[in-house]
Short mmCIF file of C-alpha atoms in Angstrom, two decimals:
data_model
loop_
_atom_site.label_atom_id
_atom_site.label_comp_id
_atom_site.label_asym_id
_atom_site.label_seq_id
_atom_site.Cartn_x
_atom_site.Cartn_y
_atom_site.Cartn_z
CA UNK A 1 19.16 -11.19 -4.09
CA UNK A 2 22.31 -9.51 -4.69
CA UNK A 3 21.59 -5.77 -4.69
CA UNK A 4 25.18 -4.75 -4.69
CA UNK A 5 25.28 -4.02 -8.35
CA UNK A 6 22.11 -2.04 -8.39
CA UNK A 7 23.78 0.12 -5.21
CA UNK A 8 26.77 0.52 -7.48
CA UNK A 9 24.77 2.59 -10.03
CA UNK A 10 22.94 5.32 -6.98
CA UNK A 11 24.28 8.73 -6.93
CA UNK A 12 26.98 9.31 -4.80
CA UNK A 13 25.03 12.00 -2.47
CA UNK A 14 21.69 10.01 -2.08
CA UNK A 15 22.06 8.93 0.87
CA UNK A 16 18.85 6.53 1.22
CA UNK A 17 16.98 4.28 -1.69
CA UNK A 18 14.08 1.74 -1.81
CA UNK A 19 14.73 -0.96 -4.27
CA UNK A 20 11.54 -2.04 -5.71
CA UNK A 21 11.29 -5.42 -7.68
CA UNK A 22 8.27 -4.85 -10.59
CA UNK A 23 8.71 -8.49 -11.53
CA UNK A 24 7.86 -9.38 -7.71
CA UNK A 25 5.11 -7.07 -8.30
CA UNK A 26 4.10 -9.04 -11.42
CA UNK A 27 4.51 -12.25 -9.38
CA UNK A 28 2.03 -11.12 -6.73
CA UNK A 29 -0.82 -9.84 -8.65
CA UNK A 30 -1.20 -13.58 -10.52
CA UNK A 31 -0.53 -14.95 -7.37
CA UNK A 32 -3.92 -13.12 -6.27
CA UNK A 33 -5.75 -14.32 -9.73
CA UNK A 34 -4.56 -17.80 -9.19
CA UNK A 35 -6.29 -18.16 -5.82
CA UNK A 36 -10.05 -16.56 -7.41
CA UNK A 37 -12.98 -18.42 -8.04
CA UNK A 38 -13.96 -19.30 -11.43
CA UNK A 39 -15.35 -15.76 -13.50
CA UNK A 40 -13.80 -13.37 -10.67
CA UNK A 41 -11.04 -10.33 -11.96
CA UNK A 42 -8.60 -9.05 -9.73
CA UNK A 43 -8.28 -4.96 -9.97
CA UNK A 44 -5.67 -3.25 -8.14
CA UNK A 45 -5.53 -0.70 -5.09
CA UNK A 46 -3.00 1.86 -6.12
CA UNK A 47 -4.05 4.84 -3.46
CA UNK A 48 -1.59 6.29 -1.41
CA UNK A 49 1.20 6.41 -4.20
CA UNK A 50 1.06 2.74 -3.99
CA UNK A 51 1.37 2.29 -0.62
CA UNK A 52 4.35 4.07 -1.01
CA UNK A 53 5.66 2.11 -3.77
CA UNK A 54 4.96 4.61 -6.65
CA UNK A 55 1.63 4.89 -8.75
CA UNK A 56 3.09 5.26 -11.86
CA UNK A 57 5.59 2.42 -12.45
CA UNK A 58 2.99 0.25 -9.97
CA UNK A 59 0.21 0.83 -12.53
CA UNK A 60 2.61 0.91 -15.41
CA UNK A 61 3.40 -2.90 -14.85
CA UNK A 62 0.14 -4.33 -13.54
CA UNK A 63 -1.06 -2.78 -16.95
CA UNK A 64 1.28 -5.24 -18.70
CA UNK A 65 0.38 -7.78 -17.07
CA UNK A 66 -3.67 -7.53 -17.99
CA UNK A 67 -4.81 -5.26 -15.09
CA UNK A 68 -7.44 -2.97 -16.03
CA UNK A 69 -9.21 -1.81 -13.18
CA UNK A 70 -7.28 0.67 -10.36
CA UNK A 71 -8.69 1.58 -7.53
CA UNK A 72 -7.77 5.21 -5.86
CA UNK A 73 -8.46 7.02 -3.06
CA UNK A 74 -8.69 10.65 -4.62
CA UNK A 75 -9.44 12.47 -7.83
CA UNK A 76 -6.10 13.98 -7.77
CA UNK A 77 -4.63 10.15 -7.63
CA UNK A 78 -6.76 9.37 -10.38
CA UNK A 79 -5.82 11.84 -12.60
CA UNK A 80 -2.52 10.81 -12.04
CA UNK A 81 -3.32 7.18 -12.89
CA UNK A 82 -5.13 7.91 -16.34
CA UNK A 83 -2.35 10.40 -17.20
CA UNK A 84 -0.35 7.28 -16.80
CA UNK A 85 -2.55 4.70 -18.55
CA UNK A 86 -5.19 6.31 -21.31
CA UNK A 87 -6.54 3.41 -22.64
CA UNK A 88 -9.72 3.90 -22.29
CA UNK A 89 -10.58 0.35 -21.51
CA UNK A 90 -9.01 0.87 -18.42
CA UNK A 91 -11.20 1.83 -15.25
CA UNK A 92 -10.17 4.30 -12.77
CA UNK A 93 -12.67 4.06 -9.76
CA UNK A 94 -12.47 6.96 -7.18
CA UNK A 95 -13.22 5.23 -3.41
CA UNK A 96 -14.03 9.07 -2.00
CA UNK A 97 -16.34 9.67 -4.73
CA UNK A 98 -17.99 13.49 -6.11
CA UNK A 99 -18.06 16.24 -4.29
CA UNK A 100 -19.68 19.32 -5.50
CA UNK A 101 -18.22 20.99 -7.87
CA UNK A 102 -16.05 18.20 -8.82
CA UNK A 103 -18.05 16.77 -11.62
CA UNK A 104 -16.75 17.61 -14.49
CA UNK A 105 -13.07 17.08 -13.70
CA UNK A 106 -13.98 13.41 -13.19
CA UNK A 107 -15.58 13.44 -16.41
CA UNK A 108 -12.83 14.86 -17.90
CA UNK A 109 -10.64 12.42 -16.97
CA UNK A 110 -13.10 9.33 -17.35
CA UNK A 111 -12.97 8.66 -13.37
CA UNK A 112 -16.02 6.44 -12.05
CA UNK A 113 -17.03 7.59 -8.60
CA UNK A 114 -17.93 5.46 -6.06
CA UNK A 115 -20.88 6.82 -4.19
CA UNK A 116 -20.81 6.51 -0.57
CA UNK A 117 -23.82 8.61 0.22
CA UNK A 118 -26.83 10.27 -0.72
CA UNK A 119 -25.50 13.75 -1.07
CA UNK A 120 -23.16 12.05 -3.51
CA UNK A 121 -25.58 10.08 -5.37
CA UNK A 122 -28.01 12.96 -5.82
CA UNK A 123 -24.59 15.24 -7.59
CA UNK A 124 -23.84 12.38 -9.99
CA UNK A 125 -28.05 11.74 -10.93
CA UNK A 126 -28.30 15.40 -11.56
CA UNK A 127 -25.18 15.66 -13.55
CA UNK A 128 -25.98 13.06 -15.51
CA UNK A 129 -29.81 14.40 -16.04
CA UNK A 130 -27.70 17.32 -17.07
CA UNK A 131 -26.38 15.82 -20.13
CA UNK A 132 -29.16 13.41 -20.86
CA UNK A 133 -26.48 10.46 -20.44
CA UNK A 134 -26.18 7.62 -17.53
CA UNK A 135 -22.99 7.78 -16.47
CA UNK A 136 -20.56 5.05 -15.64
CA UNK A 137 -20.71 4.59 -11.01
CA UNK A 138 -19.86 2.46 -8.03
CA UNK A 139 -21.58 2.00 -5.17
CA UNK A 140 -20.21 1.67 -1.78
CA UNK A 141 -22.97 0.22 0.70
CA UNK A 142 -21.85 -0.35 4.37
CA UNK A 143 -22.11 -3.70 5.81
CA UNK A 144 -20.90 -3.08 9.12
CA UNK A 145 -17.21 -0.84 8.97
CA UNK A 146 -19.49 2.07 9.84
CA UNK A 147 -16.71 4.14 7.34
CA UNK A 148 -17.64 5.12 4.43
CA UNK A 149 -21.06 3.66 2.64
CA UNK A 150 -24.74 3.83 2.14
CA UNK A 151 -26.91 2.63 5.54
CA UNK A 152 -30.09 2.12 3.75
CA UNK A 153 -32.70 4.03 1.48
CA UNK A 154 -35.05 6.98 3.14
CA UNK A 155 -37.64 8.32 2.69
CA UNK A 156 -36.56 11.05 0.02
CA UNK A 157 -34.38 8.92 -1.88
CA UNK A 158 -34.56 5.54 -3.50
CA UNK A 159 -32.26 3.04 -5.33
CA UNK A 160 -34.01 3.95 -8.51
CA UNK A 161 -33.12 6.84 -8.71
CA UNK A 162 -29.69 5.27 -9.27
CA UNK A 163 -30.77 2.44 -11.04
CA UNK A 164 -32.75 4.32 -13.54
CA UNK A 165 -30.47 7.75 -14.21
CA UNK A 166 -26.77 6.05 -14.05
CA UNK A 167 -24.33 3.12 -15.70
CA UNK A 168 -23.67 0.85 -12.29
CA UNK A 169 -20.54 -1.15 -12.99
CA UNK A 170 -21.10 -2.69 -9.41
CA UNK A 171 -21.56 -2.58 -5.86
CA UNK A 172 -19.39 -3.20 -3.13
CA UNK A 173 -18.66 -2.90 0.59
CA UNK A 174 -15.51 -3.82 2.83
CA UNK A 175 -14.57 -5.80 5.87
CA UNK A 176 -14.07 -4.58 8.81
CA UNK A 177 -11.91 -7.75 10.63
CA UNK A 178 -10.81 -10.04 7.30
CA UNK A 179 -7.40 -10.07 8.63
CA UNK A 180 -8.91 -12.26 11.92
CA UNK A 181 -10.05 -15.71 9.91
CA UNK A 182 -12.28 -16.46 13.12
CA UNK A 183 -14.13 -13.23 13.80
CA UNK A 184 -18.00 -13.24 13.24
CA UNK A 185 -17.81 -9.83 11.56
CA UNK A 186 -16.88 -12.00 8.05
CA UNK A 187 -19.95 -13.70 8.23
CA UNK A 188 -22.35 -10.69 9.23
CA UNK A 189 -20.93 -8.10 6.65
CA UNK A 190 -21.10 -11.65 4.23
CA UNK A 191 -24.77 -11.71 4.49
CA UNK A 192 -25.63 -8.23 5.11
CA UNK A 193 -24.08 -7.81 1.34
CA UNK A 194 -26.16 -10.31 -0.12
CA UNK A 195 -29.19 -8.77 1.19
CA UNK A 196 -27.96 -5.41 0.07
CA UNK A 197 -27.53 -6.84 -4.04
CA UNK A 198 -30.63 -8.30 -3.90
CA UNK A 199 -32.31 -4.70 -3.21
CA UNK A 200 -29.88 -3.42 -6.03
CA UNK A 201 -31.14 -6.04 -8.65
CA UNK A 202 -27.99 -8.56 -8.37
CA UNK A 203 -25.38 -6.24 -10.09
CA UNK A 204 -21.95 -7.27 -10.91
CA UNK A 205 -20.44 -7.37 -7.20
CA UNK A 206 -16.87 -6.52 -4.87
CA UNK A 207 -16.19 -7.13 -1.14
CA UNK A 208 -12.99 -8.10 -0.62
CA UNK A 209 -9.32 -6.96 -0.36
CA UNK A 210 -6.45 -9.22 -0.13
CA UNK A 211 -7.80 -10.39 3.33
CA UNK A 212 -11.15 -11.30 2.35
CA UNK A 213 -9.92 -12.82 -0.88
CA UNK A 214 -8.04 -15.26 1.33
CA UNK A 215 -10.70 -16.18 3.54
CA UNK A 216 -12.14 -18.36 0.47
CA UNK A 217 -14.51 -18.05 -2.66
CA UNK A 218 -17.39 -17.00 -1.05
CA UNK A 219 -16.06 -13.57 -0.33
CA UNK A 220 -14.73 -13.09 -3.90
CA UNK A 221 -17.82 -12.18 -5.72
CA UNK A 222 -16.91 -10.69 -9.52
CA UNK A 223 -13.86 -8.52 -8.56
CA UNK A 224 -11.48 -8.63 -5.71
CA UNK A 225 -9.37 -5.28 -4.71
CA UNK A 226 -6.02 -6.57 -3.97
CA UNK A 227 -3.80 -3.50 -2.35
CA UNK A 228 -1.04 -5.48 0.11
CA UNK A 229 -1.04 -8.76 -1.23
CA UNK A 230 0.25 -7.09 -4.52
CA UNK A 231 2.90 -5.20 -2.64
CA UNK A 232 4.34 -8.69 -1.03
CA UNK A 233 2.34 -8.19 2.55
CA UNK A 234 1.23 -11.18 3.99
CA UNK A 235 -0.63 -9.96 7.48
CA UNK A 236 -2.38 -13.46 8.20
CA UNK A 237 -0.14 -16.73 8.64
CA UNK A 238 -1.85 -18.13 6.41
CA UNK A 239 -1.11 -16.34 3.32
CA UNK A 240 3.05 -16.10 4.61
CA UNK A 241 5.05 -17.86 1.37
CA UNK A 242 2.14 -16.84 -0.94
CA UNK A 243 3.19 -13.67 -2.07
CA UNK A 244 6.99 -11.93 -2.63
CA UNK A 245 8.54 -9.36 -0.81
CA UNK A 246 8.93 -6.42 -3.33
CA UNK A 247 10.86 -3.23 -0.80
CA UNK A 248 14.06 -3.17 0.29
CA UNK A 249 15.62 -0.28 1.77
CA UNK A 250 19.22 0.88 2.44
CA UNK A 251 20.69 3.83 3.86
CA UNK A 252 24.43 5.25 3.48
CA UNK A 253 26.97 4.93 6.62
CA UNK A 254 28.26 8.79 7.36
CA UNK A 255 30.05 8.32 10.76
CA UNK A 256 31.68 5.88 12.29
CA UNK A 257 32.88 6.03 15.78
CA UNK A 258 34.41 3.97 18.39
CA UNK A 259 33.10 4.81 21.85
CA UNK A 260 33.70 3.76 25.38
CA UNK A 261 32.16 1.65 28.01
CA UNK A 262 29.73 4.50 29.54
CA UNK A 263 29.22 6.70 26.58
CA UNK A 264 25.89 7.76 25.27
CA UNK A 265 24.28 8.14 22.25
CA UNK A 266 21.69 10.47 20.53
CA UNK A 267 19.11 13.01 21.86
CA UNK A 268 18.67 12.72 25.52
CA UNK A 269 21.25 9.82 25.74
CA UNK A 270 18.76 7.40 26.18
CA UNK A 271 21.48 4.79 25.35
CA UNK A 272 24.78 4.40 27.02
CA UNK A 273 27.21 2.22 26.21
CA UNK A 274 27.91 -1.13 27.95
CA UNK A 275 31.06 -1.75 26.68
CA UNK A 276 33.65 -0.19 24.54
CA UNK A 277 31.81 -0.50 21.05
CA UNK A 278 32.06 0.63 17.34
CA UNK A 279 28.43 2.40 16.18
CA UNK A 280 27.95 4.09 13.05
CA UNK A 281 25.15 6.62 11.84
CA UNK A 282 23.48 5.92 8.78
CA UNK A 283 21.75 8.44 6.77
CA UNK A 284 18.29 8.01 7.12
CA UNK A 285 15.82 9.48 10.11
CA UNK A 286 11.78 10.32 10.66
CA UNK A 287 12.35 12.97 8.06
CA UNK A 288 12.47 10.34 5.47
CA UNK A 289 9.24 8.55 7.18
CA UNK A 290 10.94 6.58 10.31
CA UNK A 291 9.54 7.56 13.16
CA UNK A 292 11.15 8.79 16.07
CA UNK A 293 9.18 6.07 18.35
CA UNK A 294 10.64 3.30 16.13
CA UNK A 295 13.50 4.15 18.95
CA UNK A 296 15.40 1.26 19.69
CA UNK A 297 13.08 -1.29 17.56
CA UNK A 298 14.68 -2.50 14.35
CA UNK A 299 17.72 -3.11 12.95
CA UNK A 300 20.45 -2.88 10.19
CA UNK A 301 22.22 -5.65 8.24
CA UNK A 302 25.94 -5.11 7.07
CA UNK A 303 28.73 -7.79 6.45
CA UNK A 304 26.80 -10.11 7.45
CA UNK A 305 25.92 -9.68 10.91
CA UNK A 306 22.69 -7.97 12.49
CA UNK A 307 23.18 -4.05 13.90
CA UNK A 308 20.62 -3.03 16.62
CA UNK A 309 19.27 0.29 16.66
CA UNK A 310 20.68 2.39 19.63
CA UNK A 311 19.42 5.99 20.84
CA UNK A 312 16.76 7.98 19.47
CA UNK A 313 15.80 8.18 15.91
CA UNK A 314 16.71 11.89 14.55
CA UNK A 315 15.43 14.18 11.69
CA UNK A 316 18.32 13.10 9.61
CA UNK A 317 19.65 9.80 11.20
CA UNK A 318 19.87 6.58 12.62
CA UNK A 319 22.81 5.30 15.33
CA UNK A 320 23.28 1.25 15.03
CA UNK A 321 25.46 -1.02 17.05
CA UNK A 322 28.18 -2.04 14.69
CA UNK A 323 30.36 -3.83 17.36
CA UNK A 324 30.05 -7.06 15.58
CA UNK A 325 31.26 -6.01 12.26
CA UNK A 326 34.31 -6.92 10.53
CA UNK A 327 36.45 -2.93 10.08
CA UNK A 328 36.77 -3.51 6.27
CA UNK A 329 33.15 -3.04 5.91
CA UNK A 330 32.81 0.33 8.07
CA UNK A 331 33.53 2.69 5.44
CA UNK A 332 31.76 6.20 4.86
CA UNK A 333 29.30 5.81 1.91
CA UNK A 334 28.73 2.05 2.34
CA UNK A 335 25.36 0.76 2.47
CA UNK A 336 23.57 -1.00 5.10
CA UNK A 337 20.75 -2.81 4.58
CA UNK A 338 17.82 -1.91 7.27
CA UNK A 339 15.60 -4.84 5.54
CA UNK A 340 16.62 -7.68 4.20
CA UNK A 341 14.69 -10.04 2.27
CA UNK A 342 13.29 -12.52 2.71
CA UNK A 343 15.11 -13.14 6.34
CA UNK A 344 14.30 -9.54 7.65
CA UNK A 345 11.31 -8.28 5.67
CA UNK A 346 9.41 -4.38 6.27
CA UNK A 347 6.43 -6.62 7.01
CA UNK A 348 8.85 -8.24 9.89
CA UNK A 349 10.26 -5.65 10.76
CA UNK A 350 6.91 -3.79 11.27
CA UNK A 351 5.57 -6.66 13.96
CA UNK A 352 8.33 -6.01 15.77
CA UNK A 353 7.36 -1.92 15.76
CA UNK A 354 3.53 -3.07 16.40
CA UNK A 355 2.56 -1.85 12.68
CA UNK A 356 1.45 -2.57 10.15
CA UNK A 357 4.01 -2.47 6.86
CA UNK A 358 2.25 -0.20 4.27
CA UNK A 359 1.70 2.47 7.45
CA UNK A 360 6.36 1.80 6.98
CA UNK A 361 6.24 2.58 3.51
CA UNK A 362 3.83 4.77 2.95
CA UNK A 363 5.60 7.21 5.07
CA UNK A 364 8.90 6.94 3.24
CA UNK A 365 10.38 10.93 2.21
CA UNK A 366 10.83 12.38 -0.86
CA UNK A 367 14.53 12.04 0.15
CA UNK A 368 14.33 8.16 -0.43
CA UNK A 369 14.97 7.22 -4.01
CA UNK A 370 13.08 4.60 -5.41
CA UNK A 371 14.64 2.45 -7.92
CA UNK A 372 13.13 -0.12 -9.99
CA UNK A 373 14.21 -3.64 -11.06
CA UNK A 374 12.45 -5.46 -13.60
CA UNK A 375 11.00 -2.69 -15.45
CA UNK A 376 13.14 -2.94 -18.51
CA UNK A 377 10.23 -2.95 -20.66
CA UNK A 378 8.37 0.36 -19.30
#
């Protein structure tokens, strides 16, 4: 894609931006649907801002495009969510759940907790013995992450005293090792959830993520919790080509200098210079999420040719090897690309930093602007 026309329009001082593609977005989450056994929904995991992407215009757009059940981490994400989307038909479920004293804000804003615990499921029964009404819940039950979940019933609580006080929409659990197609986990935490909705009377049921969705219709149940897949992350080799990348992200050249052989570069001149060589510094550093031991891993992409990293990451910037790079492009205020899709993807570029890509994006500053394509109709 060309992205030069969409650079053309940025503020002159912003000096980094993630272009997000909502249509890509789109794309990806009936991508998910198409791959679902007969009867399943896919919802959508918007915690953590998205990933990093943004909650609102995220949620905004899977809206449109028939979503209507978002998973967050938080009640504070939640709120944020239903501020965003109040149609009522839409379900906001809350993965850390009540805490005391929390009740009626959830209520408030028509969250659904999912209960992890007892301590949790004994706030929600007695708030909802409180006003004589069963009120809407998830339950989490752990089949083996040994996270977040219920173990098992004790001897001072039972699962009537959920079934019988409160609304459950469903019950669910999540995999530990999905993302390793081989590993006998799948099968054990498979099982150990059947066993666990046969005690809870066979309710409507979700286990998987986007890795468990992939690992075939058994894991899909009635709803599947897409999060990375919707984002364009593949993970597993198997699912590369099935989904879109949906980030790209560019940072401003502010210096340009032309060095000689023996030079160094950075904070504790970690990197001296081989040869005479051109680098420039681009505007971006760990302040704006990259890390300062992403040091010499990545690179950027500018007239056509591939800059290496050199020296260490600062607060504020990042030095790149722009030897190879015809002069007419070297200009203060240009933009370089540090990903490039699809050749040079965050997910790539995140193997090569031993990562994982939503750990890349959700760590990106308040100082990158996010701009949105394909959201003419929000």
């Amino acid at each position: 894609m060309d992205f030069q026309k969409v650079l053309d329009k940025v503020a002159p001082q912003v000096l980094s931006v993630a272009v997000i593609n909502l249509d890509n977005i789109a794309y990806n989450y009936h991508k998910v649907e198409d791959v679902l056994a007969k009867g399943a929904i896919a919802s959508a995991v918007v915690k953590g801002n998205s990933y990093g992407f943004g909650a609102v215009p995220i949620s905004k757009r899977l809206y449109k495009e028939g979503c209507r059940n978002f998973f967050v981490a938080t009640i504070d994400e939640g709120i944020e969510i239903r501020n965003t989307l109040p149609d009522e038909n839409v379900k906001i479920f809350v993965l850390s759940g009540v805490f005391e004293n929390t009740e009626d804000i959830l209520l408030k804003y028509k969250l659904v907790p999912v209960l992890n615990n007892w301590i949790q499921a004994d706030l929600w029964v007695k708030k909802a013995k409180t006003l004589n009404k069963k009120l809407d819940v998830a339950v989490h039950v752990d089949t083996g992450m040994s996270r977040n979940g219920f173990l098992e019933e004790d001897e001072h609580h039972s699962l009537s005293d959920i079934l019988n006080n409160l609304n459950l929409l469903f019950v669910m659990s999540h995999l530990a090792c999905a993302d390793d197609v081989s590993s006998e986990m799948n099968k054990k935490q498979l099982e150990r959830f059947k066993v666990a909705l046969k005690k809870f009377g066979n309710p409507v049921s979700c286990l998987s993520a986007t890795n468990g969705i992939f690992l075939g219709k058994d894991y899909q149940f009635d709803m599947v919790r897409p999060g990375k897949a919707i984002y364009g992350f593949c993970i597993r080799e198997d699912m590369i080509g099935v989904v879109k990348p949906v980030m790209d992200i560019f940072s401003r050249i502010v210096q340009v200098n032309h060095l000689k052989k023996g030079d160094t570069i950075g904070y504790g001149s970690t990197f001296t210079a081989p040869r005479d060589m051109t680098s420039i510094t681009i505007g971006i550093g760990y302040s704006d999420g990259f890390m300062r031991k992403f040091s010499g891993f990545g690179c950027g992409f500018l007239g056509g040719k591939r800059l290496p990293m050199v020296g260490r990451i600062s607060m504020d910037y990042i030095t790149l090897d722009a030897s190879e790079v015809d002069e007419k492009y070297l200009k203060l205020g240009n933009w370089v690309a540090l990903t490039h899709s699809p050749d040079y993807t965050v997910e790539k570029w995140a193997l090569e930093l031993g990562t994982i890509p939503h750990e890349i994006t959700c760590r990106l500053g308040s100082r990158v602007e996010k701009i949105y394509i394909g959201n003419d109709d929000l």
